[in-house]
Coordinates of C-alpha atoms and ligand atoms in Angstrom, one line a residue:
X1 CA 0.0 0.0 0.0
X2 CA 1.1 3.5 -1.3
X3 CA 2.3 5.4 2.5
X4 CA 0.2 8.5 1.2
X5 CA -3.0 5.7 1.8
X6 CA -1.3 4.2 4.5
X7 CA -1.2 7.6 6.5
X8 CA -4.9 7.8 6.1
X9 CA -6.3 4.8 8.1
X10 CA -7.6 6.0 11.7
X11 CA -5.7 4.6 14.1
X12 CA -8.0 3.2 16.8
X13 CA -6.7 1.5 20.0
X14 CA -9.2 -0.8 21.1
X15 CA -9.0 -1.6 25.6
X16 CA -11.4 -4.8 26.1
X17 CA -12.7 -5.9 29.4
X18 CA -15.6 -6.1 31.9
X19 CA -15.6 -2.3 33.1
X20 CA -16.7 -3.7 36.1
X21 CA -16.9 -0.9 37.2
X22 CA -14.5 1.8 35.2
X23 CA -11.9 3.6 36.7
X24 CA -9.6 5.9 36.2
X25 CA -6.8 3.1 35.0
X26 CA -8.8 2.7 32.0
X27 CA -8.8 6.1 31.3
X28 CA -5.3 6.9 31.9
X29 CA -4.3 4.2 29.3
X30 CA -6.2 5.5 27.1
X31 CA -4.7 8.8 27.1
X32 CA -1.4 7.6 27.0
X33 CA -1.8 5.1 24.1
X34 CA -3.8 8.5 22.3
X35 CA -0.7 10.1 23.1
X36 CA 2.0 7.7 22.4
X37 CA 1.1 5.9 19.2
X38 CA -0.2 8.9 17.6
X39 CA -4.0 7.0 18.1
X40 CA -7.1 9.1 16.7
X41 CA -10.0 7.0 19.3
X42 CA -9.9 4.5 21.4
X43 CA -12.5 2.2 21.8
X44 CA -13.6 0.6 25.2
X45 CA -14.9 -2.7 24.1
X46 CA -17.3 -3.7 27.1
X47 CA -17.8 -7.3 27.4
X48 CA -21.2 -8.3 28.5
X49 CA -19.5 -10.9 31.0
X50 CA -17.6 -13.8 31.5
X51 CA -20.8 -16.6 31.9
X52 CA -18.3 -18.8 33.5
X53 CA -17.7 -16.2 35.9
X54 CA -21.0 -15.4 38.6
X55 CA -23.5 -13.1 36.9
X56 CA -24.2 -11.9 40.1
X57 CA -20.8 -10.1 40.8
X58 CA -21.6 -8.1 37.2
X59 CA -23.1 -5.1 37.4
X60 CA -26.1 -5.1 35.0
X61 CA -24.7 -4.0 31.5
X62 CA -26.3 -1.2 30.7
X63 CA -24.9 0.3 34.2
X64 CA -21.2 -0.5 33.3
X65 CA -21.7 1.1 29.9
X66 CA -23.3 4.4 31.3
X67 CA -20.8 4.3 34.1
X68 CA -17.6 3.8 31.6
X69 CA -19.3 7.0 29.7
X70 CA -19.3 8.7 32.4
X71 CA -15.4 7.9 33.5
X72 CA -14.4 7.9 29.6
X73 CA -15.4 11.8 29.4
X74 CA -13.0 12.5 26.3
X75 CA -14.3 13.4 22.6
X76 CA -11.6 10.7 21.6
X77 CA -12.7 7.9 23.8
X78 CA -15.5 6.0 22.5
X79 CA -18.0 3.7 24.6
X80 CA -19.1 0.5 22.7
X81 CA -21.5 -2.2 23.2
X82 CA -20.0 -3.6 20.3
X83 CA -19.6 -7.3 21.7
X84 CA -23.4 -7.1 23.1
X85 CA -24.6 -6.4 19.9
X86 CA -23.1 -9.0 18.0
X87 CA -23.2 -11.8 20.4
X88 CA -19.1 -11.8 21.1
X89 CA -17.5 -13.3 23.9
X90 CA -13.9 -13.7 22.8
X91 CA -11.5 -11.0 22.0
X92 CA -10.0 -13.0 19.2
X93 CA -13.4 -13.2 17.9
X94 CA -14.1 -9.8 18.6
X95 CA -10.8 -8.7 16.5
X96 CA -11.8 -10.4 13.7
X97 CA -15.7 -9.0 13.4
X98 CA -14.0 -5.7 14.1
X99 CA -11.7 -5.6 11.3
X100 CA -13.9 -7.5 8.8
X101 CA -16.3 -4.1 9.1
X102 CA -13.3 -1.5 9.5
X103 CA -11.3 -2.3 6.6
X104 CA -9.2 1.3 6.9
X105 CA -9.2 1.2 10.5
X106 CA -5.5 0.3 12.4
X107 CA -6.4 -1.3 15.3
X108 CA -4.1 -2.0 18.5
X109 CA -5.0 -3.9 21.2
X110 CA -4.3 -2.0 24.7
X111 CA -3.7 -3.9 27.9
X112 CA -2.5 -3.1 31.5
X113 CA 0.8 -5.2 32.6
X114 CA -1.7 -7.8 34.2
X115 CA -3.7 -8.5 30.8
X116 CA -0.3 -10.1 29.6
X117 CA 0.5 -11.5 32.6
X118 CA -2.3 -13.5 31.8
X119 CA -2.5 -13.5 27.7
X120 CA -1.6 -17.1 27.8
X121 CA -4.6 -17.9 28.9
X122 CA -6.9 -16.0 26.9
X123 CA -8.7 -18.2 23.9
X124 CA -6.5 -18.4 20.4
X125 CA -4.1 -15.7 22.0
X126 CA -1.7 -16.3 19.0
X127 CA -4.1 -15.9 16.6
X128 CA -5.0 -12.6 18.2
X129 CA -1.2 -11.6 18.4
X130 CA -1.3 -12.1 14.7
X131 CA -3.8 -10.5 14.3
X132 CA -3.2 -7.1 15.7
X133 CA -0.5 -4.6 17.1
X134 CA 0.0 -5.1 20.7
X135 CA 0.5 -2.4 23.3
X136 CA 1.2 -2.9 27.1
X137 CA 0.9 -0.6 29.6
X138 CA 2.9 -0.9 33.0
X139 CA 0.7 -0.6 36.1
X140 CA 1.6 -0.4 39.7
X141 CA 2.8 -3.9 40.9
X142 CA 2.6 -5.7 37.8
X143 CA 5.6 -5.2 36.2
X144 CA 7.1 -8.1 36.8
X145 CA 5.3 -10.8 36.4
X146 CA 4.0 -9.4 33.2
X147 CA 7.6 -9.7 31.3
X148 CA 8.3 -12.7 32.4
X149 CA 5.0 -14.4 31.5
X150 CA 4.7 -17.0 29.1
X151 CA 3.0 -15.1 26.0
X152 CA 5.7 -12.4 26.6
X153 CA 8.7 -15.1 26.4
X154 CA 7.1 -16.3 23.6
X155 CA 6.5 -13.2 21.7
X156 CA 9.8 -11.5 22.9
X157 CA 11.6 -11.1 19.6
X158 CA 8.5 -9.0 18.2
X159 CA 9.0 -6.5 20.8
X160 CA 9.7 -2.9 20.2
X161 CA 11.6 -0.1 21.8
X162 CA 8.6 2.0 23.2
X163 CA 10.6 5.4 21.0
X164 CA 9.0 3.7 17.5
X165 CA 5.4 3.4 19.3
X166 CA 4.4 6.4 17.0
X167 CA 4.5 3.6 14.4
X168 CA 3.5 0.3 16.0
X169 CA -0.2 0.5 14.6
X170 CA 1.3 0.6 11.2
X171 CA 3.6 -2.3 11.8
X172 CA 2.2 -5.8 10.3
X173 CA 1.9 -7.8 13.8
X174 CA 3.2 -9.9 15.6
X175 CA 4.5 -6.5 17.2
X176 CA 4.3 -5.3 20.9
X177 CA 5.3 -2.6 22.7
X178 CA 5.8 -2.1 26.5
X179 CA 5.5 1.2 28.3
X180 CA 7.9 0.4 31.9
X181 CA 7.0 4.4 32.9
X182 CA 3.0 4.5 32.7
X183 CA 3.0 3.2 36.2
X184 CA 4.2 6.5 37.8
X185 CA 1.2 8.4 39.6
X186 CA 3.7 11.2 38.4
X187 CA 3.1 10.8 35.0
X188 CA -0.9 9.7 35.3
X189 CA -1.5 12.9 36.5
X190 CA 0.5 14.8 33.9
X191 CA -1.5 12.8 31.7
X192 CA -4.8 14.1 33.0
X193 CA -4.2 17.4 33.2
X194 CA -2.8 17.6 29.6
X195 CA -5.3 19.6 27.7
X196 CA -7.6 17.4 25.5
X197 CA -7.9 18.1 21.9
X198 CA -10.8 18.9 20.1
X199 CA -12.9 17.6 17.1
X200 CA -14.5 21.1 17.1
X201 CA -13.4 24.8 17.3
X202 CA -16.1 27.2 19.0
X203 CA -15.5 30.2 20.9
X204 CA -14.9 27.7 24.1
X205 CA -12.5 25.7 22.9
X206 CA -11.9 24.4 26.7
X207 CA -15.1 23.8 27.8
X208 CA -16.1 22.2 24.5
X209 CA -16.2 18.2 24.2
X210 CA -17.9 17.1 20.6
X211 CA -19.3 14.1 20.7
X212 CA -19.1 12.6 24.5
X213 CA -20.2 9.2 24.6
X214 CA -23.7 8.7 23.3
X215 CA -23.8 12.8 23.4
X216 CA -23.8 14.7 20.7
X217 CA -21.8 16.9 22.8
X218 CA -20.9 18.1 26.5
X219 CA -20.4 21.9 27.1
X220 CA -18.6 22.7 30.5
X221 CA -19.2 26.0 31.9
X222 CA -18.0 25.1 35.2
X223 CA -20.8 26.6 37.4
X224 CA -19.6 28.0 40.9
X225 CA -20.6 25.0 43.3
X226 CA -20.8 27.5 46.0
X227 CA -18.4 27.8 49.1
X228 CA -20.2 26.1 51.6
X229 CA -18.4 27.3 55.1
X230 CA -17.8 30.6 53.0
X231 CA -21.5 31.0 52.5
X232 CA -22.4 29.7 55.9
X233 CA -20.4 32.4 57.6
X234 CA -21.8 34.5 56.1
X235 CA -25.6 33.6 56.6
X236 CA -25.0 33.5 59.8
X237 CA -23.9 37.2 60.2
X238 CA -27.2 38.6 58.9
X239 CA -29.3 39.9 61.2
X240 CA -31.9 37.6 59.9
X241 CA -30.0 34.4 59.5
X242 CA -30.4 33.0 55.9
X243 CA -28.6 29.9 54.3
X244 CA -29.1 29.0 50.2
X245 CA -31.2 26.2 49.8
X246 CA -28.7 24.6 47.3
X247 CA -26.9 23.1 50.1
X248 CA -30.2 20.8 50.9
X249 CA -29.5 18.7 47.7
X250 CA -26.2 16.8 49.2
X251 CA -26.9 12.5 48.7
X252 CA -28.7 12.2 52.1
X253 CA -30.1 16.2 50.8
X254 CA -31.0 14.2 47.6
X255 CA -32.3 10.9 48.4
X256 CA -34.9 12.2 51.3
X257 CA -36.1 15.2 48.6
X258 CA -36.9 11.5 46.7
X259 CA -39.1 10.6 49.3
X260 CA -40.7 13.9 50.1
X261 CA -41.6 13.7 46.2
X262 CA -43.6 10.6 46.9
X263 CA -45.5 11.6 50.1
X264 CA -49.0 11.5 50.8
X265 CA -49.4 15.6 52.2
X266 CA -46.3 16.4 49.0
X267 CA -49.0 16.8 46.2
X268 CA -46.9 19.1 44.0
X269 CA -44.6 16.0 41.9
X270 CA -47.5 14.1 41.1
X271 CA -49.9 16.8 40.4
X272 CA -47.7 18.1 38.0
X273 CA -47.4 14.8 36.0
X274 CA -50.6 14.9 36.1
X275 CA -50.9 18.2 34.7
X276 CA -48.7 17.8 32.0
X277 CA -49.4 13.7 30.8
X278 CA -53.4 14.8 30.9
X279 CA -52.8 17.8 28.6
X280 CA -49.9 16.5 26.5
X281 CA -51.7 16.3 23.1
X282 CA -52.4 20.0 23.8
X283 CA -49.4 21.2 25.0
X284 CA -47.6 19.5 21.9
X285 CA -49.8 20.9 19.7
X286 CA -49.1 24.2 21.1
X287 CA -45.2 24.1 20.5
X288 CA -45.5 22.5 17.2
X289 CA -43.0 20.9 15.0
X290 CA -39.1 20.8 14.9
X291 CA -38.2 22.5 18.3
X292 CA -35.5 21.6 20.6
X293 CA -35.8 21.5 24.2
X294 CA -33.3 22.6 26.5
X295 CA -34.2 21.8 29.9
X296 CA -33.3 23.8 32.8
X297 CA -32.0 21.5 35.9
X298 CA -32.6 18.6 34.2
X299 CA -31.9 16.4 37.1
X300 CA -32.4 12.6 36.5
X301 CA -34.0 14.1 33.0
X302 CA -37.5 12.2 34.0
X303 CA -39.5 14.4 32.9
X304 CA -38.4 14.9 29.4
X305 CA -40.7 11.8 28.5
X306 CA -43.4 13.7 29.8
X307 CA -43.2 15.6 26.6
X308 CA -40.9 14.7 24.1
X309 CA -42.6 11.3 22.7
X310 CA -45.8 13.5 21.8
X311 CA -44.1 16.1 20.4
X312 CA -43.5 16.6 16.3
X313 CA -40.4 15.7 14.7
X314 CA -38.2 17.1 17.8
X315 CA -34.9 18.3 16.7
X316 CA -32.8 17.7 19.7
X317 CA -32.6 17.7 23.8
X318 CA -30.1 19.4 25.2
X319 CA -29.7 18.7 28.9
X320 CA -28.7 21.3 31.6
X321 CA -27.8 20.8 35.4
X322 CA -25.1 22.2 38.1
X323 CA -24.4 18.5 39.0
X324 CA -21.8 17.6 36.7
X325 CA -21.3 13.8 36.9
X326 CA -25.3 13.4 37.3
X327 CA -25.9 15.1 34.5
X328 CA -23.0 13.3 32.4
X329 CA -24.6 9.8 33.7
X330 CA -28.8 10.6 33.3
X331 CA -28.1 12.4 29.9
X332 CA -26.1 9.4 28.9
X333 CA -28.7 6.9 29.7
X334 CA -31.4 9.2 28.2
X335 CA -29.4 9.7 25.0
X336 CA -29.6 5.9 24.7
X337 CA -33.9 5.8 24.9
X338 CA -34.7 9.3 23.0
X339 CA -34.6 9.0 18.9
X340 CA -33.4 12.6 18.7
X341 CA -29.6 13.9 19.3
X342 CA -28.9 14.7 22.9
X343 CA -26.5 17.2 24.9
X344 CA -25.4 18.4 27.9
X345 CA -24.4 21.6 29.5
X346 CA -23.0 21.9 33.0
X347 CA -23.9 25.1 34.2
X348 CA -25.6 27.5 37.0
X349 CA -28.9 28.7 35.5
X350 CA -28.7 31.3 37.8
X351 CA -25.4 32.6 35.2
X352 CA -25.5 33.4 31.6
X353 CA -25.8 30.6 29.2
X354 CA -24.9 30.3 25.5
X355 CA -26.0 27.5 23.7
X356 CA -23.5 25.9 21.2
X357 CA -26.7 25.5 18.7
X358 CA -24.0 25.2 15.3
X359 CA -23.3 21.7 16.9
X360 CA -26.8 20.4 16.6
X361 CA -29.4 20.1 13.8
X362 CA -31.2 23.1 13.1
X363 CA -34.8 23.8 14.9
X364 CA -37.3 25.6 14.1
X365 CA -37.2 27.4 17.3
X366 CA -35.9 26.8 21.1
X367 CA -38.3 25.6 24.0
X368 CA -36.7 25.6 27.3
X369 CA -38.3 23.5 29.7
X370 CA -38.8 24.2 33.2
X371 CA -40.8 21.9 35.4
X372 CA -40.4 21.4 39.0
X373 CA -41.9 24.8 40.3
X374 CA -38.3 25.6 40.6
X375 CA -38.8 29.3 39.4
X376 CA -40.6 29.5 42.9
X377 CA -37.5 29.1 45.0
X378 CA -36.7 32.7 43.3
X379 CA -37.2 36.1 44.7
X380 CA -39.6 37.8 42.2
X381 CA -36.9 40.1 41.2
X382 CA -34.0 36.8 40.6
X383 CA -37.2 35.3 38.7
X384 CA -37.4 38.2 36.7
X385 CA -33.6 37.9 36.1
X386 CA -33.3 34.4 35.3
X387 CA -36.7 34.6 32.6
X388 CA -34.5 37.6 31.0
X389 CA -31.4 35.4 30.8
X390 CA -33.7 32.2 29.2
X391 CA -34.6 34.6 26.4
X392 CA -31.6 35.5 25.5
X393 CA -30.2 32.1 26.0
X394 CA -33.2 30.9 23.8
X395 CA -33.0 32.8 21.0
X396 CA -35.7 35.2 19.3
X397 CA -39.3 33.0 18.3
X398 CA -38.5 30.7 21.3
X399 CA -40.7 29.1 23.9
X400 CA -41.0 28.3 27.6
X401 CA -42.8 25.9 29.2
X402 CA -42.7 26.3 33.0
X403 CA -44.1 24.2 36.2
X404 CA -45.6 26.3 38.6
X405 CA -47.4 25.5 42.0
X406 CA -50.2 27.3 42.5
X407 CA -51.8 29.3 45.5
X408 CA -54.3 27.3 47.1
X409 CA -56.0 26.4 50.6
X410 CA -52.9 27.4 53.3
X411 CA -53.8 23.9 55.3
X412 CA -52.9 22.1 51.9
X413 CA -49.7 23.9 51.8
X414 CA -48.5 23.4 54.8
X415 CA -48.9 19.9 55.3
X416 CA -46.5 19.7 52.1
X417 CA -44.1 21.0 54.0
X418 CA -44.8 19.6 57.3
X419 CA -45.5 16.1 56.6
X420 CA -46.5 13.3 59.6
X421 CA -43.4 11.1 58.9
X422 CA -41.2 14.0 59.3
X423 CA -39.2 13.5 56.0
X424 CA -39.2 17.4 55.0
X425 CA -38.2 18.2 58.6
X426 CA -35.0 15.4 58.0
X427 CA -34.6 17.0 54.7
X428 CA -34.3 20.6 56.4
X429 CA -32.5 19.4 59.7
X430 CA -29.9 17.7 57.4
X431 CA -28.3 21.0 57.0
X432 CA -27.2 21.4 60.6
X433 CA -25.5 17.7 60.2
X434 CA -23.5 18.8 57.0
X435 CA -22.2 22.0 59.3
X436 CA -21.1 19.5 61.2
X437 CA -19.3 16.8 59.9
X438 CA -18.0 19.1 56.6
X439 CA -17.5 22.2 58.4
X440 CA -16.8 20.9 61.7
X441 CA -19.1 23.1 63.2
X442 CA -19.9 23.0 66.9
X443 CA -23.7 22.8 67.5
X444 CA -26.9 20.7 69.0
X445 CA -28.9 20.1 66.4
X446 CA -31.4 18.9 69.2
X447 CA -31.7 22.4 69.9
X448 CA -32.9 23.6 66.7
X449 CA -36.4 22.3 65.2
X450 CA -37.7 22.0 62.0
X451 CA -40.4 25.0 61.1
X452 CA -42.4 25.6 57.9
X453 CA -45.6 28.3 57.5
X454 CA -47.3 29.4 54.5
X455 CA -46.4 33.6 54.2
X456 CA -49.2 34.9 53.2
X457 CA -48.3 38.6 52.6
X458 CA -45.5 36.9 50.5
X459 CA -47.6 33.8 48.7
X460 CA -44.9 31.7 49.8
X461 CA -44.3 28.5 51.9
X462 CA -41.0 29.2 54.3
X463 CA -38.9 26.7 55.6
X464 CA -36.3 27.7 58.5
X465 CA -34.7 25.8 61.3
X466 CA -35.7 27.2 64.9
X467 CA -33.8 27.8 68.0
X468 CA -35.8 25.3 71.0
X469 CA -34.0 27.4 73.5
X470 CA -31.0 29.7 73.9
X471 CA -28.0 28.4 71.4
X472 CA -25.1 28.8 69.7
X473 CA -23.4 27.1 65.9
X474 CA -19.3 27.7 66.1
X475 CA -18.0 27.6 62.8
X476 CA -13.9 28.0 63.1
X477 CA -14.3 29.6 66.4
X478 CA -16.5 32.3 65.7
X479 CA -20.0 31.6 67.8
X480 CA -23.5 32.6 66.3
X481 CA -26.1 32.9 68.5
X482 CA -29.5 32.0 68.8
X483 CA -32.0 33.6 70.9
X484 CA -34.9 31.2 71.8
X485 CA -37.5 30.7 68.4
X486 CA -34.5 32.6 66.6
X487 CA -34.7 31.1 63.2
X488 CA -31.8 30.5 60.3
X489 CA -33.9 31.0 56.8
X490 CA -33.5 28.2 54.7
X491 CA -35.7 28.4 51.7
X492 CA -38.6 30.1 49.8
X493 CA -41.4 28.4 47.6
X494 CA -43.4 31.1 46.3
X495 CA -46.6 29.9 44.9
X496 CA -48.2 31.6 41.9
X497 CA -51.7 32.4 40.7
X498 CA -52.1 32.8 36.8
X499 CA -52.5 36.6 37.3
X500 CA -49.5 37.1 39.2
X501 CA -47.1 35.0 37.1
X502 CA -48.9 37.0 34.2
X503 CA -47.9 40.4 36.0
X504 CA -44.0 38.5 36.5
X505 CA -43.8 37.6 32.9
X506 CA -44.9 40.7 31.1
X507 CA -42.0 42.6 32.7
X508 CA -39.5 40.5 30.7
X509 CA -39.5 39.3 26.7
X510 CA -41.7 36.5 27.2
X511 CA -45.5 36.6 27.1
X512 CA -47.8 34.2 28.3
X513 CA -49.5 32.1 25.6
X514 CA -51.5 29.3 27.3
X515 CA -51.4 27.7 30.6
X516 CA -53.0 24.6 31.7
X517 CA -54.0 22.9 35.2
X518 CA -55.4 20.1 37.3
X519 CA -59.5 20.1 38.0
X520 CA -58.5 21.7 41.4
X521 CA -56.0 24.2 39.9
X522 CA -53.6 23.4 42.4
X523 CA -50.7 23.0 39.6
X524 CA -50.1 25.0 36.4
X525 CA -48.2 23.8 32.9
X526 CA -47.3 27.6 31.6
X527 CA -46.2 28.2 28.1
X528 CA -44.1 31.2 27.5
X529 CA -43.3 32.7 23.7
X530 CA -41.1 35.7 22.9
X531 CA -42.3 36.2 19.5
Ligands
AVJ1 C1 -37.8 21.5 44.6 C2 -38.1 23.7 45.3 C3 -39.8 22.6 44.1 O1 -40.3 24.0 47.1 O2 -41.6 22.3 47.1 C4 -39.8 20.3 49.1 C5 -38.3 21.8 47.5 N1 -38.6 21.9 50.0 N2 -40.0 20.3 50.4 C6 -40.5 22.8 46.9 C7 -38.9 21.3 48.8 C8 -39.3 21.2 50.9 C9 -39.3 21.9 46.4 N3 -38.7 22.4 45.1

């Protein structure tokens, strides 16, 4: 073959195994094989399991897949169920179904020191030495047994000095290569923090990674997390004593706001579903053909399903949460069920966005997508802010469709926040046991009780945490104290009628062009347009 041809084929490392579960060894090969051969992807081939090995110890497939997606995160990594799909259990198999359908592809296999400590053992391991350049990565304690095992005796002369690896996947195999330095933390880390190139140039070059996994791309805008003792020590010097309810949603914060979703007295989750599954032909109809959706705190992306299978030939979904890795994982999975491209942005919605709309298929026109009666945790004037922001994020002839909770009898609201089994009171006293054990705060969280009332000069349902008796939190020696019933704030759900969200939205671009609710009106599906 002609060299000018020869320098044409993609060079694709291919790193087999069960994934169970991926870690950051996986990934570190693959950088340095991406690196040091020159490679343009590699591929994790994840095997659906060893049957002679107990299904039981194997995480279910699909998990190990969305998992290694997640650990992957690099445009030139590539996730594949490859061996699933076709029914492979053997690597030498594998090789062969692999090339038959890449014919201008260089493959080379990738292994960690102990794969070859072992590659005697593995089924036709000569044919698959003939079959493809070899490459073997030293690990920490390996090292040793690895060179001296039988398939490297036996396939010592075809060894290479690891200074020609830029041209190993071009060599006709039997040919191996062994990195003795990809052991060193040292250079792991070096590894990681080398700058990742990029399939795509945008005006974030940094932040961009296109495509990621099963996403047609992942935008980082690296949201501020917040300063959690900073912003505590802070709360705590106001007169009224006020923490962000952000901090609620740690994985106890998380899993207990879960339950609260599914309580008797907690009617606004379900009602909402309600709302919008009962109305779904209409609202579709109302947002018409060709839009794409980006979603504002997506979350576990649950409630896309709510409205993208009745919706007209949707262009895309683009996915947008603070939470970083959940995101990467629930927009993963998702991007495996929806028939439509879909993307993820990490970012604060509370900060400006910019959607990287070249990278997808055009739409007709944007619809952001807002359930949860989040908006509600907002001041009037931060709402106001933040439906400013959507527009421009949006784009001119765009679309919002909002959740909001609705005003309705005060008994009703505040047995939503004050159920029987105590979860929301957990939820909220949860807070006093992270200033503990992250800040190392000094308190009694005995002395503080869970309090929630419906503010009716306000229209909102306040949660705080209340002082039983005289007491004092110490956060890095600094005591702040609480007179008895003293309260630290620790969130706002402002409830909404149709008027006052009307009187809210008018003072922005958006206008409000149909809203829908529940036979008791206790829920409202709001569609915005700024056309
Ligand atoms: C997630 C903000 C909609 O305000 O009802 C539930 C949070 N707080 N119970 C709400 C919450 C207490 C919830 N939102």
């Amino acid at each position: 073959m002609p060299s000018s041809q020869k320098t044409e084929r993609r060079r694709i490392g291919l790193l087999g195994g069960s994934f169970n579960p991926p870690h950051q060894g996986h990934r570190e090969i693959s950088l340095a094989a991406l690196e040091r051969m020159g490679l343009d992807a590699v591929w994790w081939l994840v095997t659906p399991g060893n049957p002679l090995k107990d299904p039981k110890i194997y995480a279910a497939y699909e998990d190990r897949l969305r998992l290694a997606r997640v650990v992957a995160n690099h445009p030139d990594i590539v996730v594949s169920d490859f061996e699933r799909r076709r029914g492979l259990q053997y690597t030498a198999e594998t090789l062969d179904a692999l090339q038959a359908i890449n014919p201008n592809a260089a493959f080379v296999w990738l292994m960690g020191a102990d794969g070859l400590a072992n590659f005697h053992r593995w089924k036709d391991w000569r044919h698959i030495a003939e079959t493809v350049p070899i490459a073997v990565f030293n690990r920490p304690g390996h090292s040793n047994d690895a060179l001296v095992s039988e398939a490297a005796k036996e396939l010592g002369v075809f060894r290479i000095d690891p200074e020609d690896a830029m041209s190993l996947s071009e060599t006709d195999p039997p040919v191996w290569v062994f990195f003795a330095d990809t052991e060193n933390p040292l250079s792991s880390t070096a590894i990681r923090s080398r700058k990742i190139s990029h399939s795509l140039t945008i005006d974030r070059p940094d932040d961009l990674i296109a495509p990621c996994g099963a996403l047609a791309f992942f935008l980082d805008l690296h949201p501020d997390l917040g300063d959690f003792r900073a912003d505590v020590i802070e709360g705590l010097s106001l007169p009224q004593k006020t923490i962000s309810p952000k901090y609620f949603y740690d994985d106890a914060g998380s899993k207990l706001f879960d339950q609260i979703t599914g309580l008797d007295e907690y009617y606004p989750t379900r009602t909402e579903k309600k709302v919008f599954l009962e109305n779904a032909a209409e609202i579709t109809a109302a947002i018409g053909p060709r839009a794409a959706i980006f979603e504002y705190g997506s979350g576990s992306s649950e409630k896309i399903e709510w409205l993208v299978n009745g919706l007209k030939e949707p262009a895309a979904y683009v996915a947008m949460d603070i939470s970083r890795d959940h995101l990467l994982e629930n927009a993963s999975a998702i991007a495996e069920v929806l028939p439509i491209p879909v993307a993820a942005i990490c970012a604060d919605f509370h900060s400006p966005i910019e959607l990287p709309k070249s990278v997808l298929p055009p739409a007709d026109h944007w619809l952001g997508y807002f359930p949860g009666s989040t908006l509600g945790n907002m001041t009037l004037s931060a709402a106001k802010s933040f439906l400013e922001r959507a527009s421009a994020t949006l784009g001119p002839g765009a679309q919002f469709l909002i959740g909001v909770d609705l005003v309705k009898d005060k008994a009703v609201l505040e047995a939503a926040y004050n159920d029987a089994r105590g979860v929301t009171a957990a939820f909220n006293m949860n807070l006093l046991a992270r200033m503990k054990s992250e800040l190392g705060a000094k308190l009694n969280i005995d002395d503080f009780e869970h309090y929630a009332f419906y503010n009716d000069i306000e229209d909102r349902i306040e949660m705080h945490l209340r002082a039983k008796r005289a007491t004092v939190i110490e956060v890095d020696g600094e005591p702040y104290g609480f007179v008895p019933g003293e309260t630290l704030h620790t969130e706002n759900s402002h409830k909404f009628t149709l008027e006052k969200l009307k009187a809210l939205v008018n003072q922005t671009p958006w206008r409000l062009e149909k809203s829908w609710t529940d036979e008791k009106a206790w829920f409202g599906a709001c569609l915005l347009s700024n056309s």
